[in-house]
């Protein structure tokens, strides 16, 4: 296949596959059918686009082709599977169904479907990362630090449960939203994190996922304007995304926060994020996303790394540990402890966490050991971090740090 055709197909997959799956789920009410039809559409694209050229609207072409593939499959199966298949075929062949729920957004509806309380929490998160972030099973397994077979089983069971229980494909009504919101916020945050530091591949960042997570966070904040955690998540994503232009060098290499050119930070995005943080604080109902956003706001206030108010950041992490005492929060708190109380105290706390399967645990240990002059121990910790990271930009950064010992 010519390079131009391959590039166009890769771009279309990156930009349109999630939208196409979400649209077909709305039309057919079947996740497996939607995924398979979209995959078939991209196979057709690889056969036709190199010779016929890329269509003016690649995403629309994919949706139309996938819909036709799904209809063809249903017609073939209607004689075997009877009335249920015929009903699905009639519904998909009719006019597009009326929008259901307060927000007419296919991807947000799909998230709420994946995060239905009838599904186990782990299955909800895994299915959303698969369908909305487009992650494959190995990438999801790395995100949860579990075997690939475990993730595969969760995905199969979740899809089966949605079909068997007739879980509706819609954004819930107002009365249902508060109970469903925490997991929905969690998956939007996971989507952003996958974009901000891709779990695998050559590049550090997947800008498309970052943009999609911010778009979804805006929808959620608008859907529930009185919910401070929805606003807090949006603030956190904006304040984090504002630093992205300075997070990589010209060659795509990773640049740590302390070394970033803060003149490249997006000041308009920072201002919006800080306004949201202040609005959240006035409500007096602090939650995990609001507190993390407040930490990012403190970083964004500092003109350079030397003027960072680490005492305030540590106090915020203490509050965060009170409401969300997770090992990853504890690890991040240790970074602040190192700045306030020194690397020796921070290392004592890190060694109590036991996050042996998490590459950032080992990279944090390595940096603390480096600062303490324990070069052999630091080298071993860097080696462990490199072995666990699947992102080549991160691996290259960690290798440079190890070589610098």
Coordinates of C-alpha atoms in Angstrom, one line a residue:
X1 CA 0.0 0.0 0.0
X2 CA 1.3 3.5 -0.8
X3 CA 2.5 5.5 2.2
X4 CA -0.1 8.2 1.7
X5 CA -2.9 5.7 1.7
X6 CA -1.6 4.0 4.8
X7 CA -1.2 7.3 6.6
X8 CA -4.8 8.3 5.7
X9 CA -6.2 5.0 7.0
X10 CA -4.2 5.3 10.2
X11 CA -5.4 8.8 10.7
X12 CA -9.0 7.8 10.0
X13 CA -8.8 5.0 12.5
X14 CA -7.3 7.2 15.1
X15 CA -9.9 9.9 14.6
X16 CA -13.0 8.0 13.5
X17 CA -13.1 4.5 14.9
X18 CA -14.5 5.4 18.3
X19 CA -17.2 7.6 16.8
X20 CA -18.1 4.9 14.3
X21 CA -18.4 2.2 17.0
X22 CA -20.5 4.6 19.2
X23 CA -22.8 5.5 16.3
X24 CA -23.4 1.8 15.3
X25 CA -24.1 0.8 18.9
X26 CA -26.8 3.5 18.9
X27 CA -28.2 2.1 15.6
X28 CA -28.0 -1.6 16.3
X29 CA -27.8 -1.9 20.1
X30 CA -25.0 -4.5 19.9
X31 CA -21.4 -3.7 20.8
X32 CA -19.9 -6.8 19.2
X33 CA -21.7 -6.2 16.0
X34 CA -20.6 -2.6 16.0
X35 CA -17.0 -3.3 16.6
X36 CA -16.8 -6.1 14.0
X37 CA -18.6 -4.0 11.4
X38 CA -16.2 -1.0 11.9
X39 CA -13.2 -3.4 11.6
X40 CA -14.6 -4.7 8.3
X41 CA -15.1 -1.2 7.1
X42 CA -11.4 -0.4 7.7
X43 CA -10.4 -3.6 5.9
X44 CA -12.4 -2.3 2.9
X45 CA -10.7 1.1 3.2
X46 CA -7.3 -0.6 3.0
X47 CA -8.4 -2.2 -0.3
X48 CA -10.1 0.8 -1.9
X49 CA -8.5 4.0 -0.8
X50 CA -5.0 3.5 -2.2
X51 CA -6.5 3.2 -5.8
X52 CA -9.7 5.2 -5.5
X53 CA -8.3 7.9 -3.3
X54 CA -9.3 9.0 0.2
X55 CA -13.0 10.1 0.4
X56 CA -13.7 13.8 1.3
X57 CA -15.2 12.7 4.6
X58 CA -13.3 9.6 5.7
X59 CA -15.1 9.3 9.0
X60 CA -18.5 9.4 7.4
X61 CA -17.4 6.9 4.8
X62 CA -16.3 4.5 7.6
X63 CA -19.7 4.9 9.4
X64 CA -21.7 4.3 6.2
X65 CA -19.6 1.3 5.1
X66 CA -19.7 -0.2 8.6
X67 CA -23.5 0.3 8.8
X68 CA -23.9 -1.5 5.5
X69 CA -21.7 -4.3 6.7
X70 CA -23.7 -4.7 9.8
X71 CA -27.0 -4.7 7.9
X72 CA -25.6 -7.4 5.5
X73 CA -24.6 -9.5 8.4
X74 CA -28.1 -9.2 10.0
X75 CA -29.8 -10.1 6.8
X76 CA -27.7 -13.2 6.5
X77 CA -28.4 -14.2 10.1
X78 CA -32.1 -13.3 10.1
X79 CA -33.2 -16.7 8.9
X80 CA -31.1 -18.5 11.5
X81 CA -31.8 -16.3 14.6
X82 CA -35.4 -15.3 13.9
X83 CA -37.4 -12.4 15.2
X84 CA -34.7 -10.8 17.4
X85 CA -32.4 -10.3 14.5
X86 CA -35.2 -9.1 12.2
X87 CA -36.2 -6.6 14.9
X88 CA -32.6 -5.2 15.1
X89 CA -32.5 -5.1 11.3
X90 CA -35.7 -3.2 11.0
X91 CA -34.7 -0.7 13.7
X92 CA -31.3 0.0 12.0
X93 CA -32.9 0.3 8.5
X94 CA -35.5 2.8 9.7
X95 CA -34.9 6.5 10.3
X96 CA -32.2 7.3 12.9
X97 CA -33.7 6.8 16.4
X98 CA -34.8 9.8 18.3
X99 CA -32.1 11.2 20.7
X100 CA -32.6 9.9 24.2
X101 CA -31.4 11.7 27.3
X102 CA -30.2 15.2 28.0
X103 CA -27.0 15.1 25.9
X104 CA -27.2 14.0 22.2
X105 CA -23.6 12.6 22.2
X106 CA -23.0 9.0 21.1
X107 CA -19.7 8.6 22.9
X108 CA -21.0 10.0 26.2
X109 CA -24.0 7.7 26.0
X110 CA -21.7 4.8 25.4
X111 CA -19.7 5.7 28.5
X112 CA -22.8 5.7 30.6
X113 CA -23.8 2.3 29.1
X114 CA -20.4 0.9 29.9
X115 CA -20.6 2.3 33.5
X116 CA -24.0 0.9 34.3
X117 CA -24.2 -0.4 37.9
X118 CA -25.2 -3.8 36.7
X119 CA -21.6 -4.3 35.6
X120 CA -18.6 -4.9 38.0
X121 CA -16.5 -1.8 38.4
X122 CA -13.4 -3.4 36.9
X123 CA -15.5 -4.4 33.8
X124 CA -16.9 -0.9 33.5
X125 CA -13.5 0.7 33.4
X126 CA -12.0 -1.9 31.0
X127 CA -14.9 -1.8 28.6
X128 CA -14.9 2.0 28.4
X129 CA -11.1 2.1 27.8
X130 CA -11.7 -0.5 25.0
X131 CA -14.6 1.3 23.3
X132 CA -13.9 5.0 24.0
X133 CA -10.1 5.2 24.2
X134 CA -9.6 2.5 21.6
X135 CA -7.1 0.6 23.8
X136 CA -6.3 -3.0 23.0
X137 CA -6.4 -5.7 25.7
X138 CA -2.6 -5.6 26.4
X139 CA -2.7 -1.8 26.9
X140 CA -5.7 -2.1 29.3
X141 CA -3.9 -4.9 31.2
X142 CA -0.9 -2.7 31.7
X143 CA -3.2 0.2 32.9
X144 CA -4.7 -2.1 35.6
X145 CA -1.5 -4.1 36.3
X146 CA -3.4 -7.4 35.7
X147 CA -2.9 -10.3 33.2
X148 CA -4.2 -9.9 29.7
X149 CA -6.4 -13.0 30.1
X150 CA -8.2 -11.3 33.1
X151 CA -8.9 -8.2 31.0
X152 CA -10.2 -10.3 28.1
X153 CA -12.6 -12.2 30.4
X154 CA -13.9 -8.9 31.8
X155 CA -14.6 -7.5 28.4
X156 CA -16.4 -10.6 27.2
X157 CA -18.5 -10.8 30.4
X158 CA -19.4 -7.1 30.3
X159 CA -20.6 -7.2 26.7
X160 CA -22.6 -10.4 27.4
X161 CA -24.2 -8.7 30.5
X162 CA -25.2 -5.6 28.6
X163 CA -26.9 -7.7 25.9
X164 CA -28.6 -10.1 28.3
X165 CA -29.8 -7.4 30.8
X166 CA -30.9 -5.0 28.0
X167 CA -28.9 -2.2 29.5
X168 CA -30.1 1.0 27.8
X169 CA -27.8 3.1 25.6
X170 CA -28.5 6.6 26.9
X171 CA -27.3 9.3 29.3
X172 CA -29.3 8.8 32.5
X173 CA -32.0 11.1 33.7
X174 CA -31.2 13.7 36.3
X175 CA -32.2 11.6 39.2
X176 CA -29.8 8.8 38.2
X177 CA -26.8 10.9 37.4
X178 CA -25.2 11.4 40.9
X179 CA -24.9 7.6 41.5
X180 CA -23.4 7.0 38.0
X181 CA -21.1 10.0 37.9
X182 CA -18.0 8.8 39.9
X183 CA -17.1 5.9 37.6
X184 CA -17.9 8.0 34.5
X185 CA -15.5 10.7 35.8
X186 CA -12.9 8.0 36.5
X187 CA -13.0 6.6 32.9
X188 CA -12.7 10.1 31.4
X189 CA -9.7 10.7 33.6
X190 CA -8.2 7.3 32.5
X191 CA -8.8 8.3 28.8
X192 CA -6.9 11.6 29.4
X193 CA -4.1 9.8 31.2
X194 CA -3.7 7.4 28.3
X195 CA -3.5 10.3 26.0
X196 CA -1.1 12.3 28.1
X197 CA 1.3 9.4 28.6
X198 CA 0.5 6.6 26.1
X199 CA 0.9 3.2 27.6
X200 CA 2.7 1.9 24.5
X201 CA 4.1 3.1 21.2
X202 CA 6.8 5.5 19.9
X203 CA 5.2 8.8 21.0
X204 CA 4.8 10.1 24.5
X205 CA 1.4 11.7 23.9
X206 CA -1.8 10.9 22.1
X207 CA -3.3 14.4 21.6
X208 CA -6.6 13.0 20.2
X209 CA -7.3 11.2 23.4
X210 CA -6.5 14.3 25.5
X211 CA -8.8 16.4 23.4
X212 CA -11.6 13.8 23.6
X213 CA -11.3 13.6 27.4
X214 CA -11.5 17.3 27.7
X215 CA -14.5 17.4 25.4
X216 CA -16.3 14.8 27.5
X217 CA -15.4 16.5 30.7
X218 CA -16.9 19.7 29.4
X219 CA -20.1 17.8 28.6
X220 CA -20.2 16.3 32.1
X221 CA -19.6 19.7 33.8
X222 CA -22.4 21.2 31.7
X223 CA -24.7 18.2 32.4
X224 CA -24.1 18.6 36.2
X225 CA -23.2 22.2 36.9
X226 CA -23.7 21.9 40.6
X227 CA -21.4 18.8 40.9
X228 CA -18.0 20.1 42.1
X229 CA -16.2 16.9 41.1
X230 CA -17.3 17.3 37.5
X231 CA -15.9 20.8 37.5
X232 CA -12.8 19.6 39.3
X233 CA -12.0 17.0 36.7
X234 CA -12.4 19.6 33.9
X235 CA -10.1 21.9 35.8
X236 CA -7.5 19.2 36.3
X237 CA -7.5 18.2 32.7
X238 CA -7.2 21.8 31.5
X239 CA -4.3 22.6 33.9
X240 CA -2.5 19.4 32.9
X241 CA -3.1 19.8 29.2
X242 CA -1.8 23.4 29.4
X243 CA 1.7 22.1 30.0
X244 CA 1.7 19.6 27.1
X245 CA 3.5 21.9 24.6
X246 CA 6.5 22.1 26.9
X247 CA 6.5 18.5 27.9
X248 CA 8.4 17.2 24.9
X249 CA 11.5 18.5 23.2
X250 CA 11.9 19.1 19.4
X251 CA 12.8 15.4 19.0
X252 CA 9.8 14.2 20.9
X253 CA 11.8 13.4 24.1
X254 CA 10.3 13.7 27.5
X255 CA 10.9 17.0 29.5
X256 CA 10.2 16.9 33.2
X257 CA 8.0 19.5 34.8
X258 CA 11.0 21.2 36.6
X259 CA 12.8 21.6 33.3
X260 CA 10.0 22.8 31.1
X261 CA 9.9 26.2 29.4
X262 CA 6.9 27.7 31.1
X263 CA 6.6 30.3 28.4
X264 CA 5.2 27.6 26.2
X265 CA 2.4 26.7 28.7
X266 CA -1.1 27.6 27.4
X267 CA -2.0 30.6 29.7
X268 CA -5.6 30.8 28.5
X269 CA -6.2 27.2 29.4
X270 CA -4.5 27.8 32.8
X271 CA -6.7 30.8 33.5
X272 CA -9.8 28.7 32.8
X273 CA -8.6 25.9 35.0
X274 CA -7.7 28.2 37.8
X275 CA -11.2 29.9 37.6
X276 CA -12.8 26.4 37.9
X277 CA -10.6 25.5 40.9
X278 CA -11.6 28.7 42.7
X279 CA -15.3 28.1 41.9
X280 CA -15.0 24.6 43.3
X281 CA -13.3 25.8 46.5
X282 CA -16.1 28.2 47.1
X283 CA -18.6 25.2 47.2
X284 CA -16.7 23.7 50.2
X285 CA -17.1 20.1 49.1
X286 CA -13.6 19.0 48.3
X287 CA -13.1 15.7 46.3
X288 CA -10.2 13.9 44.7
X289 CA -10.4 15.7 41.3
X290 CA -10.7 19.1 42.9
X291 CA -7.7 18.5 45.1
X292 CA -5.6 17.2 42.2
X293 CA -6.6 20.3 40.2
X294 CA -5.6 22.5 43.1
X295 CA -2.1 20.8 43.1
X296 CA -1.9 21.6 39.4
X297 CA -3.0 25.1 40.0
X298 CA -0.1 25.6 42.5
X299 CA 2.3 24.4 39.9
X300 CA 0.9 26.7 37.3
X301 CA 1.2 29.7 39.7
X302 CA 5.0 29.3 40.1
X303 CA 7.1 31.4 37.6
X304 CA 9.7 28.6 37.7
X305 CA 10.4 25.4 39.4
X306 CA 12.4 27.0 42.2
X307 CA 9.4 29.1 43.3
X308 CA 7.0 26.1 43.6
X309 CA 5.1 26.2 46.9
X310 CA 5.8 22.6 47.9
X311 CA 4.5 23.1 51.4
X312 CA 1.1 23.9 50.0
X313 CA 1.3 21.0 47.6
X314 CA 2.1 18.6 50.4
X315 CA -0.8 19.9 52.4
X316 CA -3.1 19.3 49.5
X317 CA -1.8 15.8 49.1
X318 CA -2.5 15.2 52.8
X319 CA -6.1 16.2 52.2
X320 CA -6.2 14.0 49.1
X321 CA -4.9 11.0 51.1
X322 CA -7.8 11.6 53.5
X323 CA -10.5 11.2 50.7
X324 CA -8.7 9.0 48.3
X325 CA -5.9 7.0 50.0
X326 CA -4.7 5.1 47.0
X327 CA -1.1 3.8 46.5
X328 CA -0.6 6.0 43.5
X329 CA -1.7 9.1 45.4
X330 CA 0.7 8.1 48.2
X331 CA 3.5 7.8 45.6
X332 CA 2.8 11.3 44.2
X333 CA 2.7 12.6 47.8
X334 CA 6.2 11.3 48.3
X335 CA 7.5 13.6 45.5
X336 CA 6.3 16.5 47.6
X337 CA 7.7 15.0 50.7
X338 CA 11.1 14.9 49.0
X339 CA 11.0 18.6 48.3
X340 CA 9.8 19.5 51.8
X341 CA 11.6 17.0 54.1
X342 CA 14.3 15.6 51.8
X343 CA 14.8 12.5 49.6
X344 CA 15.7 10.2 52.5
X345 CA 12.4 10.6 54.2
X346 CA 10.6 10.3 50.9
X347 CA 12.4 7.1 50.1
X348 CA 11.3 5.6 53.5
X349 CA 7.7 6.2 52.5
X350 CA 8.1 5.0 48.9
X351 CA 9.6 1.7 50.1
X352 CA 6.5 1.1 52.2
X353 CA 4.2 1.2 49.1
X354 CA 5.3 -2.1 47.4
X355 CA 4.1 -1.1 43.9
X356 CA 6.6 -3.4 42.3
X357 CA 4.5 -3.8 39.0
X358 CA 4.3 0.0 38.4
X359 CA 7.1 1.6 36.4
X360 CA 6.6 5.1 38.0
X361 CA 7.2 3.5 41.4
X362 CA 10.6 2.3 40.3
X363 CA 11.4 5.6 38.5
X364 CA 10.5 7.6 41.6
X365 CA 12.7 5.3 43.7
X366 CA 15.5 5.7 41.2
X367 CA 15.4 9.5 41.3
X368 CA 15.4 9.5 45.1
X369 CA 18.3 7.1 45.2
X370 CA 20.2 9.2 42.7
X371 CA 19.8 12.3 44.8
X372 CA 21.1 10.3 47.8
X373 CA 24.2 9.3 45.9
X374 CA 23.3 5.6 45.9
X375 CA 24.2 5.1 42.3
X376 CA 24.2 1.3 42.1
X377 CA 20.7 1.1 43.7
X378 CA 19.5 3.9 41.5
X379 CA 20.7 2.0 38.4
X380 CA 18.9 -1.1 39.4
X381 CA 15.7 0.9 40.0
X382 CA 16.0 2.6 36.6
X383 CA 16.5 -0.8 35.0
X384 CA 13.2 -2.0 36.7
X385 CA 11.4 1.1 35.5
X386 CA 12.6 0.7 31.9
X387 CA 11.6 -3.0 31.9
X388 CA 8.1 -2.2 33.0
X389 CA 7.5 0.8 30.7
X390 CA 6.1 0.1 27.2
X391 CA 6.3 3.7 25.9
X392 CA 9.5 4.3 23.9
X393 CA 9.8 8.0 24.8
X394 CA 9.6 7.1 28.5
X395 CA 12.1 4.3 28.1
X396 CA 14.5 6.6 26.3
X397 CA 14.2 9.3 29.1
X398 CA 14.8 6.7 31.8
X399 CA 17.8 5.3 29.9
X400 CA 19.3 8.8 29.7
X401 CA 18.9 9.3 33.4
X402 CA 20.5 5.9 34.1
X403 CA 23.4 6.6 31.8
X404 CA 23.8 10.0 33.5
X405 CA 24.6 8.2 36.8

